[in-house]
Short mmCIF file of C-alpha atoms and ligand atoms in Angstrom, two decimals:
data_model
loop_
_atom_site.label_atom_id
_atom_site.label_comp_id
_atom_site.label_asym_id
_atom_site.label_seq_id
_atom_site.Cartn_x
_atom_site.Cartn_y
_atom_site.Cartn_z
CA UNK A 717 11.48 17.87 -1.61
CA UNK A 718 7.72 17.61 -1.35
CA UNK A 719 6.09 20.79 -0.05
CA UNK A 720 4.71 20.32 3.43
CA UNK A 721 1.16 21.32 2.44
CA UNK A 722 1.10 18.70 -0.33
CA UNK A 723 1.68 15.90 2.15
CA UNK A 724 -1.00 17.15 4.49
CA UNK A 725 -4.15 15.10 4.81
CA UNK A 726 -7.33 17.21 4.64
CA UNK A 727 -10.46 15.61 6.10
CA UNK A 728 -14.02 16.33 5.03
CA UNK A 729 -17.32 15.86 6.81
CA UNK A 730 -19.41 12.88 5.76
CA UNK A 731 -23.02 13.92 5.36
CA UNK A 732 -25.83 12.07 3.55
CA UNK A 733 -23.35 9.63 2.03
CA UNK A 734 -21.09 12.33 0.57
CA UNK A 735 -17.82 13.91 1.62
CA UNK A 736 -18.32 17.65 1.93
CA UNK A 737 -15.63 20.27 2.48
CA UNK A 738 -15.94 22.75 5.33
CA UNK A 739 -15.39 26.51 5.25
CA UNK A 740 -12.75 26.41 7.97
CA UNK A 741 -10.26 23.89 9.33
CA UNK A 742 -8.16 23.21 12.40
CA UNK A 743 -4.74 21.54 12.61
CA UNK A 744 -4.35 18.10 14.13
CA UNK A 745 -0.87 17.04 15.27
CA UNK A 746 1.21 13.90 15.13
CA UNK A 747 2.06 13.55 18.84
CA UNK A 748 5.25 11.60 18.17
CA UNK A 749 6.85 14.35 16.04
CA UNK A 750 4.98 17.49 17.09
CA UNK A 751 4.27 18.22 13.41
CA UNK A 752 0.88 18.90 11.82
CA UNK A 753 -0.56 15.59 10.59
CA UNK A 754 -3.83 16.70 9.05
CA UNK A 755 -6.45 19.39 8.80
CA UNK A 756 -9.81 18.72 10.39
CA UNK A 757 -13.07 20.51 9.49
CA UNK A 758 -13.99 23.09 12.12
CA UNK A 759 -17.70 22.31 11.88
CA UNK A 760 -20.42 24.24 13.65
CA UNK A 761 -24.19 24.67 13.68
CA UNK A 762 -24.55 24.69 9.91
CA UNK A 763 -22.72 21.39 9.34
CA UNK A 764 -24.49 19.73 12.27
CA UNK A 765 -27.82 20.94 10.90
CA UNK A 766 -27.10 19.34 7.51
CA UNK A 767 -25.97 16.09 9.14
CA UNK A 768 -29.03 15.87 11.40
CA UNK A 769 -31.28 16.48 8.40
CA UNK A 770 -29.58 13.69 6.44
CA UNK A 771 -29.93 11.35 9.43
CA UNK A 772 -33.62 12.24 9.84
CA UNK A 773 -34.29 11.62 6.16
CA UNK A 774 -32.59 8.21 6.32
CA UNK A 775 -34.42 7.08 9.45
CA UNK A 776 -37.72 5.79 7.96
CA UNK A 777 -36.00 3.38 5.57
CA UNK A 778 -33.26 2.22 7.92
CA UNK A 779 -35.53 1.71 10.92
CA UNK A 780 -37.93 -0.40 8.86
CA UNK A 781 -35.25 -2.85 7.72
CA UNK A 782 -35.24 -6.21 9.47
CA UNK A 783 -32.62 -6.86 12.14
CA UNK A 784 -31.16 -9.51 9.83
CA UNK A 785 -30.67 -7.03 6.98
CA UNK A 786 -28.95 -4.58 9.31
CA UNK A 787 -26.88 -7.39 10.80
CA UNK A 788 -25.56 -8.40 7.37
CA UNK A 789 -24.51 -4.82 6.64
CA UNK A 790 -22.71 -4.50 9.99
CA UNK A 791 -20.85 -7.76 9.34
CA UNK A 792 -19.79 -6.50 5.92
CA UNK A 793 -18.45 -3.32 7.49
CA UNK A 794 -16.50 -5.40 10.01
CA UNK A 795 -14.98 -7.39 7.11
CA UNK A 796 -13.94 -4.19 5.34
CA UNK A 797 -12.27 -2.73 8.44
CA UNK A 798 -10.43 -6.00 9.02
CA UNK A 799 -9.33 -6.02 5.40
CA UNK A 800 -7.74 -2.57 5.90
CA UNK A 801 -6.54 -3.30 9.44
CA UNK A 802 -2.93 -2.31 8.84
CA UNK A 803 -3.81 1.03 7.20
CA UNK A 804 -6.21 1.83 10.04
CA UNK A 805 -3.61 0.86 12.66
CA UNK A 806 -0.92 3.02 11.04
CA UNK A 807 -3.28 6.00 10.93
CA UNK A 808 -4.44 5.54 14.53
CA UNK A 809 -0.86 5.32 15.79
CA UNK A 810 0.22 8.42 13.86
CA UNK A 811 -2.81 10.44 14.89
CA UNK A 812 -2.94 9.45 18.56
CA UNK A 813 0.67 8.69 19.50
CA UNK A 814 -0.12 5.11 20.61
CA UNK A 815 2.20 2.31 19.59
CA UNK A 816 1.57 0.56 16.32
CA UNK A 817 1.43 -2.69 18.30
CA UNK A 818 -1.41 -1.44 20.47
CA UNK A 819 -3.34 -0.11 17.46
CA UNK A 820 -2.82 -3.40 15.61
CA UNK A 821 -3.76 -5.69 18.45
CA UNK A 822 -6.31 -3.68 20.43
CA UNK A 823 -7.86 -0.62 18.76
CA UNK A 824 -8.60 -1.76 15.23
CA UNK A 825 -9.46 -5.43 15.89
CA UNK A 826 -11.91 -4.22 18.54
CA UNK A 827 -13.41 -1.61 16.19
CA UNK A 828 -14.17 -4.38 13.69
CA UNK A 829 -15.40 -6.67 16.46
CA UNK A 830 -17.79 -3.99 17.76
CA UNK A 831 -19.70 -4.23 14.46
CA UNK A 832 -19.55 -8.02 14.44
CA UNK A 833 -20.69 -8.24 18.05
CA UNK A 834 -23.78 -6.04 17.61
CA UNK A 835 -24.51 -7.65 14.22
CA UNK A 836 -24.95 -10.85 16.18
CA UNK A 837 -26.50 -9.64 19.42
CA UNK A 838 -29.26 -7.68 17.64
CA UNK A 839 -30.62 -11.01 16.40
CA UNK A 840 -31.06 -12.45 19.87
CA UNK A 841 -33.12 -9.99 21.86
CA UNK A 842 -36.55 -10.92 23.12
CA UNK A 843 -39.07 -8.63 24.73
CA UNK A 844 -41.17 -9.28 27.82
CA UNK A 845 -44.63 -10.70 28.13
CA UNK A 846 -46.87 -11.18 31.17
CA UNK A 847 -50.37 -12.53 31.52
CA UNK A 848 -53.28 -11.55 33.77
CA UNK A 849 -55.56 -14.51 33.25
CA UNK A 850 -58.19 -13.23 35.69
CA UNK A 851 -58.54 -10.00 33.64
CA UNK A 852 -58.27 -11.74 30.29
CA UNK A 853 -55.21 -9.64 29.56
CA UNK A 854 -51.81 -10.16 28.01
CA UNK A 855 -49.16 -7.48 28.36
CA UNK A 856 -46.09 -7.33 26.17
CA UNK A 857 -43.30 -4.88 25.54
CA UNK A 858 -42.25 -3.62 22.14
CA UNK A 859 -38.98 -1.85 21.36
CA UNK A 860 -38.45 0.68 18.59
CA UNK A 861 -35.41 2.73 17.58
CA UNK A 862 -35.32 6.26 19.02
CA UNK A 863 -34.39 8.34 15.97
CA UNK A 864 -31.24 10.36 15.34
CA UNK A 865 -28.52 9.48 17.86
CA UNK A 866 -25.77 11.98 18.69
CA UNK A 867 -22.48 10.21 19.42
CA UNK A 868 -19.48 12.01 20.92
CA UNK A 869 -16.18 10.25 21.55
CA UNK A 870 -12.73 11.02 23.06
CA UNK A 871 -9.17 10.84 21.72
CA UNK A 872 -7.68 7.94 23.68
CA UNK A 873 -9.20 4.96 21.81
CA UNK A 874 -10.58 6.81 18.79
CA UNK A 875 -12.13 4.27 16.42
CA UNK A 876 -12.60 1.66 19.18
CA UNK A 877 -14.87 3.91 21.25
CA UNK A 878 -16.66 5.55 18.33
CA UNK A 879 -17.65 2.19 16.82
CA UNK A 880 -18.71 0.95 20.28
CA UNK A 881 -21.46 3.58 19.91
CA UNK A 882 -22.16 3.53 16.15
CA UNK A 883 -22.56 -0.26 16.02
CA UNK A 884 -25.35 -0.65 18.63
CA UNK A 885 -27.03 2.59 17.51
CA UNK A 886 -27.45 1.52 13.89
CA UNK A 887 -27.99 -2.16 14.73
CA UNK A 888 -31.08 -1.05 16.65
CA UNK A 889 -32.33 0.93 13.63
CA UNK A 890 -31.33 4.46 14.62
CA UNK A 891 -29.45 6.79 12.30
CA UNK A 892 -26.49 8.72 13.71
CA UNK A 893 -24.50 11.91 13.71
CA UNK A 894 -21.07 11.20 15.20
CA UNK A 895 -18.52 13.74 16.39
CA UNK A 896 -15.09 12.20 17.06
CA UNK A 897 -12.44 14.07 19.03
CA UNK A 898 -10.90 16.91 17.04
CA UNK A 899 -7.49 15.53 18.02
CA UNK A 900 -8.05 12.07 16.51
CA UNK A 901 -10.39 12.22 13.54
CA UNK A 902 -8.56 10.30 10.82
CA UNK A 903 -9.77 6.72 11.37
CA UNK A 904 -13.42 7.84 11.60
CA UNK A 905 -12.96 9.56 8.24
CA UNK A 906 -11.35 6.41 6.80
CA UNK A 907 -14.29 4.34 8.03
CA UNK A 908 -16.71 6.67 6.18
CA UNK A 909 -15.04 5.62 2.94
CA UNK A 910 -16.15 2.02 3.58
CA UNK A 911 -19.79 2.65 4.41
CA UNK A 912 -21.18 2.60 0.89
CA UNK A 913 -19.35 -0.60 0.00
CA UNK A 914 -20.70 -2.24 3.16
CA UNK A 915 -24.22 -1.33 2.07
CA UNK A 916 -24.93 1.32 4.70
CA UNK A 917 -27.56 3.55 3.05
CA UNK A 918 -26.76 7.25 2.64
CA UNK A 919 -27.52 9.29 5.74
CA UNK A 920 -27.52 6.39 8.21
CA UNK A 921 -24.04 7.29 9.47
CA UNK A 922 -22.99 10.94 9.29
CA UNK A 923 -19.76 12.25 10.75
CA UNK A 924 -19.08 15.89 11.53
CA UNK A 925 -15.57 16.81 12.58
CA UNK A 926 -14.62 19.67 14.83
CA UNK A 927 -14.24 20.90 18.37
CA UNK A 928 -16.40 20.08 21.34
CA UNK A 929 -17.33 23.69 21.97
CA UNK A 930 -18.60 24.25 18.40
CA UNK A 931 -19.56 20.98 16.69
CA UNK A 932 -20.15 18.95 19.85
CA UNK A 933 -22.34 21.52 21.50
CA UNK A 934 -24.36 22.12 18.32
CA UNK A 935 -25.16 18.40 18.31
CA UNK A 936 -26.03 18.34 22.02
CA UNK A 937 -28.34 21.35 21.56
CA UNK A 938 -30.05 20.15 18.39
CA UNK A 939 -33.78 19.64 19.06
CA UNK A 940 -34.04 16.71 16.60
CA UNK A 941 -31.38 14.62 18.37
CA UNK A 942 -33.24 12.99 21.29
CA UNK A 943 -30.34 10.90 22.52
CA UNK A 944 -26.67 11.58 23.25
CA UNK A 945 -24.10 8.90 23.94
CA UNK A 946 -20.95 10.51 25.28
CA UNK A 947 -17.57 9.16 26.34
CA UNK A 948 -15.11 11.68 27.73
CA UNK A 949 -14.31 13.70 30.80
CA UNK A 950 -16.59 14.31 33.76
CA UNK A 951 -16.34 18.08 33.28
CA UNK A 952 -17.59 17.91 29.68
CA UNK A 953 -20.38 15.54 30.77
CA UNK A 954 -21.60 18.11 33.27
CA UNK A 955 -21.74 20.72 30.51
CA UNK A 956 -23.57 18.30 28.18
CA UNK A 957 -26.08 17.48 30.92
CA UNK A 958 -26.77 21.18 31.43
CA UNK A 959 -27.06 21.96 27.71
CA UNK A 960 -29.35 19.01 26.97
CA UNK A 961 -31.62 19.52 30.00
CA UNK A 962 -34.07 21.89 28.25
CA UNK A 963 -34.73 19.13 25.69
CA UNK A 964 -35.01 16.27 28.24
CA UNK A 965 -32.53 14.20 26.24
CA UNK A 966 -31.64 10.66 27.02
CA UNK A 967 -27.98 10.55 28.06
CA UNK A 968 -25.40 7.83 28.36
CA UNK A 969 -22.23 9.14 30.01
CA UNK A 970 -18.98 7.15 30.18
CA UNK A 971 -16.50 9.29 32.11
CA UNK A 972 -13.21 9.39 33.97
CA UNK A 973 -11.75 7.18 36.64
CA UNK A 974 -9.24 7.07 39.48
CA UNK A 975 -8.93 3.34 39.51
CA UNK A 976 -7.45 1.42 42.45
CA UNK A 977 -5.48 -1.82 42.39
CA UNK A 978 -5.71 -3.63 45.74
CA UNK A 979 -2.95 -6.14 46.31
CA UNK A 980 -3.16 -8.49 49.31
CA UNK A 981 -0.15 -10.30 50.75
CA UNK A 982 -1.40 -13.66 49.45
CA UNK A 983 -1.44 -12.48 45.81
CA UNK A 984 0.55 -14.31 43.16
CA UNK A 985 3.04 -11.46 42.73
CA UNK A 986 4.60 -12.25 39.37
CA UNK A 987 1.42 -12.05 37.23
CA UNK A 988 0.15 -9.30 39.53
CA UNK A 989 3.19 -7.10 38.87
CA UNK A 990 3.16 -7.64 35.12
CA UNK A 991 -0.56 -6.98 34.82
CA UNK A 992 -0.43 -3.95 37.11
CA UNK A 993 2.32 -2.47 34.93
CA UNK A 994 0.07 -2.88 31.93
CA UNK A 995 -2.94 -1.53 33.78
CA UNK A 996 -0.90 1.53 34.79
CA UNK A 997 0.95 2.28 31.56
CA UNK A 998 -0.83 0.65 28.60
CA UNK A 999 -1.63 3.20 25.89
CA UNK A 1000 0.54 5.74 27.84
CA UNK A 1001 -1.87 5.45 30.76
CA UNK A 1002 -4.50 7.04 28.54
CA UNK A 1003 -7.30 4.54 29.14
CA UNK A 1004 -10.21 5.37 31.42
CA UNK A 1005 -9.69 1.93 33.04
CA UNK A 1006 -6.01 2.48 33.85
CA UNK A 1007 -4.81 1.92 37.40
CA UNK A 1008 -3.45 5.00 39.13
CA UNK A 1009 -3.66 4.11 42.85
CA UNK A 1010 -1.93 0.90 43.91
CA UNK A 1011 -2.67 -0.22 47.47
CA UNK A 1012 -0.22 -2.91 48.64
CA UNK A 1013 -0.55 -4.79 51.93
CA UNK A 1014 2.26 -3.95 54.41
CA UNK A 1015 3.96 -7.36 54.46
CA UNK A 1016 4.75 -7.32 50.72
CA UNK A 1017 4.97 -3.56 50.18
CA UNK A 1018 8.74 -3.21 49.84
CA UNK A 1019 9.12 -6.33 47.72
CA UNK A 1020 6.29 -5.22 45.44
CA UNK A 1021 7.70 -1.72 45.08
CA UNK A 1022 11.22 -2.94 44.31
CA UNK A 1023 10.07 -5.40 41.67
CA UNK A 1024 7.41 -3.09 40.19
CA UNK A 1025 9.90 -0.22 39.74
CA UNK A 1026 12.52 -2.57 38.25
CA UNK A 1027 9.96 -3.77 35.68
CA UNK A 1028 8.69 -0.24 34.94
CA UNK A 1029 12.26 0.81 34.10
CA UNK A 1030 12.32 -1.90 31.41
CA UNK A 1031 9.48 -0.29 29.49
CA UNK A 1032 10.79 1.15 26.24
CA UNK A 1033 9.47 4.60 25.31
CA UNK A 1034 10.04 5.77 21.75
CA UNK A 1035 8.84 5.99 18.18
CA UNK A 1036 5.32 4.49 18.17
CA UNK A 1037 5.90 2.92 14.76
CA UNK A 1038 8.72 0.79 16.18
CA UNK A 1039 7.14 -2.58 17.05
CA UNK A 1040 9.63 -3.05 19.92
CA UNK A 1041 8.39 0.06 21.74
CA UNK A 1042 6.08 -0.35 24.76
CA UNK A 1043 4.90 3.22 25.13
CA UNK A 1044 4.38 5.97 22.56
CA UNK A 1045 3.63 9.68 22.83
CA UNK A 1046 0.95 11.44 24.86
CA UNK A 1047 -1.86 13.08 22.92
CA UNK A 1048 -0.75 16.74 23.03
CA UNK A 1049 1.79 19.19 24.37
CA UNK A 1050 -0.81 20.61 26.77
CA UNK A 1051 -1.71 17.16 28.06
CA UNK A 1052 1.96 16.22 28.55
CA UNK A 1053 2.50 19.40 30.54
CA UNK A 1054 -0.57 18.68 32.65
CA UNK A 1055 0.58 15.13 33.42
CA UNK A 1056 4.09 16.36 34.29
CA UNK A 1057 2.66 19.02 36.59
CA UNK A 1058 1.10 16.28 38.74
CA UNK A 1059 4.51 14.69 39.24
CA UNK A 1060 5.93 18.07 40.30
CA UNK A 1061 3.05 18.64 42.73
CA UNK A 1062 3.62 15.22 44.30
CA UNK A 1063 7.33 16.01 44.75
CA UNK A 1064 6.50 19.38 46.30
CA UNK A 1065 4.27 17.56 48.80
CA UNK A 1066 7.13 15.29 49.82
CA UNK A 1067 6.28 12.18 47.82
CA UNK A 1068 9.09 10.10 46.29
CA UNK A 1069 9.33 9.67 42.53
CA UNK A 1070 10.96 6.25 42.15
CA UNK A 1071 11.37 6.13 38.40
CA UNK A 1072 10.45 8.03 35.26
CA UNK A 1073 9.74 11.72 34.97
CA UNK A 1074 12.59 13.86 36.29
CA UNK A 1075 14.47 10.82 37.61
CA UNK A 1076 15.60 8.78 34.61
CA UNK A 1077 16.95 10.00 31.27
CA UNK A 1078 14.62 9.78 28.27
CA UNK A 1079 16.45 9.25 25.01
CA UNK A 1080 14.50 9.54 21.79
CA UNK A 1081 15.24 9.03 18.10
CA UNK A 1082 16.02 12.24 16.16
CA UNK A 1083 12.58 12.36 14.47
CA UNK A 1084 10.85 12.23 17.85
CA UNK A 1085 12.75 15.01 19.61
CA UNK A 1086 9.71 17.31 19.45
CA UNK A 1087 7.20 14.60 20.35
CA UNK A 1088 5.17 14.54 23.56
CA UNK A 1089 6.91 11.72 25.42
CA UNK A 1090 7.46 10.84 29.05
CA UNK A 1091 8.64 7.75 30.91
CA UNK A 1092 6.45 5.44 33.01
CA UNK A 1093 6.48 7.14 36.41
CA UNK A 1094 6.00 5.51 39.81
CA UNK A 1095 5.36 7.65 42.88
CA UNK A 1096 5.43 6.42 46.49
CA UNK A 1097 4.64 7.93 49.87
CA UNK A 1098 1.76 9.99 48.56
CA UNK A 1099 -1.00 11.05 50.93
CA UNK A 1100 -4.54 9.90 50.11
CA UNK A 1101 -5.69 13.54 50.06
CA UNK A 1102 -3.05 14.54 47.49
CA UNK A 1103 -4.34 15.59 44.07
CA UNK A 1104 -2.28 12.72 42.61
CA UNK A 1105 -4.45 10.28 44.58
CA UNK A 1106 -7.75 12.10 43.96
CA UNK A 1107 -7.75 13.48 40.40
CA UNK A 1108 -7.64 11.66 37.11
CA UNK A 1109 -4.16 12.22 35.61
CA UNK A 1110 -4.76 10.17 32.43
CA UNK A 1111 -1.07 9.59 31.75
CA UNK A 1112 1.73 7.16 32.63
CA UNK A 1113 1.80 8.02 36.34
CA UNK A 1114 0.84 5.62 39.10
CA UNK A 1115 0.99 5.97 42.90
CA UNK A 1116 1.90 3.12 45.26
CA UNK A 1117 0.85 3.19 48.92
CA UNK A 1118 0.75 0.67 51.77
CA UNK A 1119 -2.26 -0.60 53.74
CA UNK A 1120 -2.89 -2.88 56.75
CA UNK A 1121 -6.38 -4.34 56.74
CA UNK A 1122 -9.16 -5.27 54.34
CA UNK A 1123 -11.55 -2.90 56.08
CA UNK A 1124 -9.10 -0.01 55.81
CA UNK A 1125 -8.26 -0.51 52.13
CA UNK A 1126 -11.91 -0.68 51.04
CA UNK A 1127 -12.56 2.63 52.75
CA UNK A 1128 -9.50 4.26 51.18
CA UNK A 1129 -10.19 2.83 47.72
CA UNK A 1130 -13.72 4.25 47.88
CA UNK A 1131 -12.61 7.70 49.06
CA UNK A 1132 -12.49 9.38 45.63
CA UNK A 1133 -15.24 10.96 43.55
CA UNK A 1134 -14.86 8.38 40.77
CA UNK A 1135 -16.04 4.75 40.58
CA UNK A 1136 -15.14 3.19 37.24
CA UNK A 1137 -12.84 0.17 37.54
CA UNK A 1138 -10.85 -1.62 40.23
CA UNK A 1139 -8.55 -4.61 40.37
CA UNK A 1140 -8.21 -6.93 43.38
CA UNK A 1141 -5.29 -9.34 43.77
CA UNK A 1142 -5.53 -12.22 46.26
CA UNK A 1143 -5.62 -16.02 46.19
CA UNK A 1144 -8.32 -16.07 48.88
CA UNK A 1145 -11.58 -16.39 46.98
CA UNK A 1146 -13.69 -15.37 49.98
CA UNK A 1147 -11.72 -12.17 50.38
CA UNK A 1148 -11.80 -11.39 46.66
CA UNK A 1149 -15.56 -11.79 46.68
CA UNK A 1150 -16.09 -9.68 49.83
CA UNK A 1151 -13.90 -6.84 48.58
CA UNK A 1152 -15.43 -6.84 45.08
CA UNK A 1153 -18.90 -6.56 46.63
CA UNK A 1154 -17.97 -3.52 48.69
CA UNK A 1155 -15.96 -1.49 46.17
CA UNK A 1156 -17.81 1.45 44.64
CA UNK A 1157 -16.86 0.56 41.11
CA UNK A 1158 -18.79 -0.30 37.95
CA UNK A 1159 -16.17 -2.92 37.05
CA UNK A 1160 -14.06 -5.07 39.36
CA UNK A 1161 -11.38 -7.32 37.88
CA UNK A 1162 -9.95 -9.86 40.27
CA UNK A 1163 -6.52 -11.34 39.47
CA UNK A 1164 -6.69 -9.84 35.96
CA UNK A 1165 -7.33 -6.60 34.09
CA UNK A 1166 -9.17 -5.53 30.93
CA UNK A 1167 -10.73 -8.92 30.29
CA UNK A 1168 -14.07 -7.97 28.79
CA UNK A 1169 -17.19 -9.83 27.77
CA UNK A 1170 -19.09 -7.29 25.69
CA UNK A 1171 -22.37 -8.97 26.66
CA UNK A 1172 -22.16 -7.62 30.21
CA UNK A 1173 -22.67 -4.05 31.45
CA UNK A 1174 -19.79 -1.58 31.15
CA UNK A 1175 -19.82 1.76 32.93
CA UNK A 1176 -19.06 3.69 36.06
CA UNK A 1177 -20.56 4.73 39.39
CA UNK A 1178 -20.39 8.17 41.02
CA UNK A 1179 -18.58 10.76 38.86
CA UNK A 1180 -17.53 8.02 36.41
CA UNK A 1181 -20.83 8.05 34.61
CA UNK A 1182 -24.50 7.41 34.15
CA UNK A 1183 -25.84 4.35 32.37
CA UNK A 1184 -24.19 1.20 31.10
CA UNK A 1185 -23.17 -0.14 27.70
CA UNK A 1186 -23.21 -3.81 26.64
CA UNK A 1187 -25.38 -6.20 24.65
CA UNK A 1188 -28.56 -5.68 26.67
CA UNK A 1189 -27.72 -2.24 28.07
CA UNK A 1190 -26.90 -0.66 24.71
CA UNK A 1191 -30.02 -2.25 23.20
CA UNK A 1192 -32.13 -0.70 25.94
CA UNK A 1193 -30.41 2.69 25.62
CA UNK A 1194 -30.78 2.88 21.85
CA UNK A 1195 -34.46 1.83 21.78
CA UNK A 1196 -37.71 3.14 23.24
CA UNK A 1197 -39.87 0.63 25.03
CA UNK A 1198 -43.64 0.52 24.96
CA UNK A 1199 -45.90 -1.66 27.10
CA UNK A 1200 -48.95 -2.88 25.18
CA UNK A 1201 -51.93 -4.54 26.83
CA UNK A 1202 -54.35 -6.77 24.95
CA UNK A 1203 -57.69 -7.74 26.44
CA UNK A 1204 -59.80 -10.38 24.86
P1 NAD B 392 -13.30 15.49 26.60
O1 NAD B 392 -14.44 15.48 27.54
O2 NAD B 392 -12.43 16.68 26.58
O3 NAD B 392 -13.79 15.29 25.11
C1 NAD B 392 -14.56 14.19 24.70
C2 NAD B 392 -15.36 14.58 23.48
O4 NAD B 392 -16.31 15.56 23.84
C3 NAD B 392 -14.54 15.16 22.36
O5 NAD B 392 -15.07 14.72 21.12
C4 NAD B 392 -14.77 16.64 22.52
O6 NAD B 392 -14.59 17.38 21.35
C5 NAD B 392 -16.20 16.67 22.98
N1 NAD B 392 -16.60 17.88 23.72
C6 NAD B 392 -15.82 18.70 24.47
N2 NAD B 392 -16.56 19.72 24.97
C7 NAD B 392 -17.83 19.53 24.54
C8 NAD B 392 -19.05 20.23 24.73
N3 NAD B 392 -19.12 21.34 25.46
N4 NAD B 392 -20.17 19.75 24.15
C9 NAD B 392 -20.13 18.61 23.42
N5 NAD B 392 -19.00 17.91 23.20
C10 NAD B 392 -17.87 18.35 23.76
O7 NAD B 392 -12.47 14.17 26.91
P2 NAD B 392 -11.09 13.73 26.24
O8 NAD B 392 -10.02 14.56 26.85
O9 NAD B 392 -11.24 13.67 24.77
O10 NAD B 392 -10.98 12.24 26.75
C11 NAD B 392 -10.40 11.86 27.94
C12 NAD B 392 -11.46 11.60 28.99
O11 NAD B 392 -12.36 10.59 28.54
C13 NAD B 392 -10.89 11.07 30.28
O12 NAD B 392 -11.54 11.69 31.37
C14 NAD B 392 -11.23 9.59 30.25
O13 NAD B 392 -11.31 8.95 31.48
C15 NAD B 392 -12.55 9.61 29.56
N6 NAD B 392 -12.85 8.29 29.00
C16 NAD B 392 -13.85 7.53 29.57
C17 NAD B 392 -14.14 6.27 29.07
C18 NAD B 392 -15.22 5.40 29.66
O14 NAD B 392 -15.67 4.48 28.98
N7 NAD B 392 -15.68 5.63 30.87
C19 NAD B 392 -13.41 5.77 27.98
C20 NAD B 392 -12.40 6.57 27.45
C21 NAD B 392 -12.15 7.83 27.96
#
């Protein structure tokens, strides 16, 4: 038999166009087996220093290329990712625990599309111009890339979210140092292998692997990185804000959510139930946009609950590489324990667990016995003040509660610290519009979920973030604007 260490993937940092080994490594696990999948560089100040230097050196040439030249390179990179789609999807599923189906249809196609999207949108920006005829003046704005961008991403949608930052950053002419999550580094490393072939000059994209506390913080604290784009938890964002404050860095923060679904008694229940199942449990509930508080109007509450639970019980949990499986493994043992502890707390408070964790049996294939799995879990009769209704759980757990009036449900939906995404279900267009206007939420989906037009702003209110990403928003974030006045 092959020795375990021989099969182990060992990643290297990608700095100045070259793969470079690191002096120490950390283990990264396959969540569906509990075994070590690969070894990830445990980078720190030294590695970040080298990467920032490479990015600084590459900046003059890259920033002076025309948008069209950069656009062609981004399109080429998109082609190369699409060409290797299956290999990327397999790696993402193994590294993260998500189903192969989700990686194949969501993560990797979107990663490629991120490059294609910004390759196109960078060609279509115009700047502003105003005239003061009485003064003989014309004013216009000019936008230039900022410099070296620091990009930090989480483990739930690894390549998808990392490329959502790399693509606009380099399209605008910046060079980057990216730090993916230490738990899901493989697809970023695979992407580095394609950069040269795509025509990305050395040093334009550098990737340092490692933990947040060491590699991430070294990047945040580096004086030559004027801009940090971060997606992750609210707690980490607070730390990043503090650490970057002495340097007055420009920050974009995409953070957690506690997203409500509001279901009125005139909603079309069949699509509503199927979509709300997806919005609760897709990617094991590990999407910042996942629904975790479902408010159902009194008249349809018991019917909704009965049908929703019956459908949730049909979800198949198992080996992520099985295309028939709906839900894979959670990211880590610690995370699984944390998610389970919320279910226990709810039970201790008197809530009812209607299906899933602790209620239904979970049977797994032999190879997955040590994986980090749990069933889709539905909890009812939870108080609004309960931690299950207030804190982000980030797993396959959703709470269902009843409400009476529009006024009441808006107030309750808004009574959390987060404000990322909401869904509203009703066939009354006036009501849908009124409710959407009053929800404290960066995104409101009515009668649907996760339908995105990348042109428009994405981001959260309150503790869910600062700033927005999208065609125009990312362009503005990744460039500096100057106002120039000409007098004749
Ligand atoms: P996390 O905050 O623990 O980690 C995110 C990244 O930050 C990782 O790369 C990590 O290594 C790094 N990091 C950690 N500490 C750091 C520090 N002190 N300095 C610099 N970097 C540091 O988040 P996570 O657990 O990886 O991801 C889950 C969270 O991300 C959830 O809260 C989820 O809602 C959020 N999320 C938000 C969005 C969004 O667009 N709003 C999208 C996906 C995930």
